[in-house]
């Protein structure tokens, strides 16, 4: 299982700093990160833009939460291509990437999330992007699907759709 993981999944897994996340949502994020650690792989950019965003939100020491532990696991496995795939994306400006689709339907998509899309598009397997609580992914789901990107919602109860849609 390959995955691109939005920062909000790691934050929610810590069980703090996300008051809108239900206990069920926190559990889903924790379980998902544990499954990646046990048998999956994460896809990030080789310039470590995603790593730097994670670093601003969680602790690299692995304490005290599950999200922190996942981040420490990621840092430990950066050089292990079986657990961490690093792809090269072309940053044109702060949150602008050559790989991000030039699509009017994505014009209002959160610029800070463009790097996740660029990474998913660049990897040959087009891994899914995992989200917990950010609603911008819901609004962009269909447009991103037109570009071969699948969004997986770990906390579908927060949005007015079913996980099967």
Short mmCIF file of C-alpha atoms in Angstrom, two decimals:
data_model
loop_
_atom_site.label_atom_id
_atom_site.label_comp_id
_atom_site.label_asym_id
_atom_site.label_seq_id
_atom_site.Cartn_x
_atom_site.Cartn_y
_atom_site.Cartn_z
CA UNK A 1 0.00 0.00 0.00
CA UNK A 2 1.44 3.33 -1.13
CA UNK A 3 0.03 6.55 0.28
CA UNK A 4 0.38 10.30 0.24
CA UNK A 5 -0.70 11.50 3.68
CA UNK A 6 -2.03 15.00 4.35
CA UNK A 7 -0.63 16.55 7.50
CA UNK A 8 -4.07 16.69 9.10
CA UNK A 9 -4.11 12.87 9.38
CA UNK A 10 -0.97 12.97 11.52
CA UNK A 11 -2.28 15.84 13.64
CA UNK A 12 -5.62 14.11 14.26
CA UNK A 13 -3.85 10.85 15.17
CA UNK A 14 -2.19 12.70 18.03
CA UNK A 15 -5.63 13.30 19.53
CA UNK A 16 -5.04 16.98 20.19
CA UNK A 17 -5.23 20.20 18.17
CA UNK A 18 -8.27 18.93 16.25
CA UNK A 19 -11.36 19.63 18.34
CA UNK A 20 -13.67 18.94 15.37
CA UNK A 21 -12.35 15.36 15.04
CA UNK A 22 -14.52 12.74 16.73
CA UNK A 23 -13.07 9.89 18.75
CA UNK A 24 -13.97 7.63 15.82
CA UNK A 25 -11.98 9.92 13.50
CA UNK A 26 -8.96 9.92 15.83
CA UNK A 27 -9.07 6.12 15.98
CA UNK A 28 -9.35 5.84 12.19
CA UNK A 29 -6.27 8.05 11.73
CA UNK A 30 -4.31 6.13 14.36
CA UNK A 31 -5.25 2.77 12.85
CA UNK A 32 -4.37 3.98 9.36
CA UNK A 33 -0.94 5.29 10.36
CA UNK A 34 -0.24 2.06 12.23
CA UNK A 35 -1.11 0.05 9.11
CA UNK A 36 1.28 2.15 7.02
CA UNK A 37 4.03 1.63 9.59
CA UNK A 38 3.41 -2.11 9.66
CA UNK A 39 3.04 -2.88 5.98
CA UNK A 40 2.82 0.22 3.83
CA UNK A 41 4.91 2.95 2.31
CA UNK A 42 4.56 6.70 2.18
CA UNK A 43 5.30 8.87 -0.84
CA UNK A 44 6.87 12.28 -0.26
CA UNK A 45 8.84 14.82 -2.26
CA UNK A 46 12.64 14.66 -2.39
CA UNK A 47 12.96 18.34 -1.40
CA UNK A 48 11.23 17.45 1.89
CA UNK A 49 8.49 20.06 1.61
CA UNK A 50 6.06 17.56 3.11
CA UNK A 51 8.54 16.59 5.84
CA UNK A 52 8.98 20.28 6.71
CA UNK A 53 5.22 20.74 6.97
CA UNK A 54 4.94 17.70 9.22
CA UNK A 55 7.83 19.04 11.33
CA UNK A 56 5.89 22.25 11.94
CA UNK A 57 2.93 20.30 13.34
CA UNK A 58 4.27 17.22 15.14
CA UNK A 59 7.30 16.15 17.12
CA UNK A 60 10.16 14.25 15.46
CA UNK A 61 10.99 12.66 18.84
CA UNK A 62 8.06 10.27 18.49
CA UNK A 63 6.37 11.55 21.64
CA UNK A 64 3.75 11.85 22.93
CA UNK A 65 1.21 10.88 20.26
CA UNK A 66 0.63 8.34 17.50
CA UNK A 67 1.16 11.05 14.87
CA UNK A 68 4.48 11.96 16.48
CA UNK A 69 5.49 8.27 16.48
CA UNK A 70 4.55 8.01 12.80
CA UNK A 71 6.69 11.05 11.98
CA UNK A 72 9.66 9.55 13.82
CA UNK A 73 9.10 6.29 11.88
CA UNK A 74 9.09 8.25 8.62
CA UNK A 75 12.32 10.06 9.48
CA UNK A 76 13.93 6.73 10.41
CA UNK A 77 12.81 5.21 7.08
CA UNK A 78 13.63 8.08 4.70
CA UNK A 79 16.41 6.08 3.06
CA UNK A 80 14.41 2.84 2.90
CA UNK A 81 12.71 2.76 -0.53
CA UNK A 82 10.45 -0.07 0.63
CA UNK A 83 8.88 2.24 3.23
CA UNK A 84 9.43 5.76 1.86
CA UNK A 85 9.30 6.68 -1.82
CA UNK A 86 10.70 10.09 -2.65
CA UNK A 87 9.73 11.73 -5.94
CA UNK A 88 11.00 14.88 -7.55
CA UNK A 89 8.49 17.67 -8.07
CA UNK A 90 9.17 21.00 -9.73
CA UNK A 91 8.45 23.92 -7.42
CA UNK A 92 7.78 27.06 -9.45
CA UNK A 93 7.03 29.27 -6.44
CA UNK A 94 6.00 28.82 -2.79
CA UNK A 95 2.94 26.63 -3.39
CA UNK A 96 3.03 26.32 -7.16
CA UNK A 97 4.23 23.14 -8.84
CA UNK A 98 4.59 22.22 -12.50
CA UNK A 99 2.85 18.92 -11.80
CA UNK A 100 -0.28 20.46 -10.26
CA UNK A 101 -3.10 20.37 -12.81
CA UNK A 102 -3.89 23.59 -14.63
CA UNK A 103 -7.61 23.10 -14.16
CA UNK A 104 -10.16 25.88 -13.49
CA UNK A 105 -12.05 23.47 -11.22
CA UNK A 106 -9.00 23.49 -8.90
CA UNK A 107 -8.44 27.26 -8.93
CA UNK A 108 -9.66 27.69 -5.34
CA UNK A 109 -7.99 24.54 -3.98
CA UNK A 110 -5.85 25.24 -0.90
CA UNK A 111 -2.39 26.16 -2.23
CA UNK A 112 -0.66 24.58 0.78
CA UNK A 113 -2.04 21.20 -0.35
CA UNK A 114 -0.71 21.48 -3.92
CA UNK A 115 2.49 19.62 -2.95
CA UNK A 116 0.50 16.51 -2.00
CA UNK A 117 -1.24 16.50 -5.38
CA UNK A 118 2.05 17.09 -7.21
CA UNK A 119 3.61 14.13 -5.38
CA UNK A 120 0.67 11.82 -6.12
CA UNK A 121 0.63 12.79 -9.80
CA UNK A 122 4.39 12.31 -10.13
CA UNK A 123 4.61 8.82 -8.66
CA UNK A 124 4.01 6.17 -11.37
CA UNK A 125 1.46 4.31 -9.18
CA UNK A 126 -0.61 7.48 -8.59
CA UNK A 127 -1.11 6.66 -4.89
CA UNK A 128 -4.21 7.84 -3.09
CA UNK A 129 -4.05 10.93 -0.90
CA UNK A 130 -5.36 10.34 2.62
CA UNK A 131 -7.30 13.07 4.41
CA UNK A 132 -8.95 13.26 7.81
CA UNK A 133 -10.63 16.61 8.45
CA UNK A 134 -9.83 19.10 5.66
CA UNK A 135 -12.92 19.94 3.63
CA UNK A 136 -10.97 21.34 0.67
CA UNK A 137 -10.30 17.76 -0.44
CA UNK A 138 -14.06 17.10 -0.63
CA UNK A 139 -14.62 20.05 -2.96
CA UNK A 140 -11.69 19.00 -5.17
CA UNK A 141 -12.37 15.25 -5.20
CA UNK A 142 -14.06 15.09 -8.62
CA UNK A 143 -11.65 17.48 -10.32
CA UNK A 144 -8.66 15.55 -8.97
CA UNK A 145 -10.22 12.27 -10.11
CA UNK A 146 -10.17 13.64 -13.67
CA UNK A 147 -6.39 13.80 -13.29
CA UNK A 148 -6.07 10.26 -11.92
CA UNK A 149 -5.89 11.20 -8.24
CA UNK A 150 -8.01 9.41 -5.64
CA UNK A 151 -8.76 10.95 -2.27
CA UNK A 152 -9.41 8.63 0.67
CA UNK A 153 -11.35 10.07 3.58
CA UNK A 154 -10.51 8.54 6.93
CA UNK A 155 -13.27 10.52 8.68
CA UNK A 156 -16.19 10.50 6.23
CA UNK A 157 -18.66 11.28 9.01
CA UNK A 158 -17.39 14.88 8.93
CA UNK A 159 -18.57 15.40 5.37
CA UNK A 160 -21.95 15.08 3.70
CA UNK A 161 -21.14 12.13 1.49
CA UNK A 162 -20.58 8.45 1.98
CA UNK A 163 -17.16 6.82 1.81
CA UNK A 164 -18.34 4.72 -1.13
CA UNK A 165 -18.97 7.71 -3.38
#
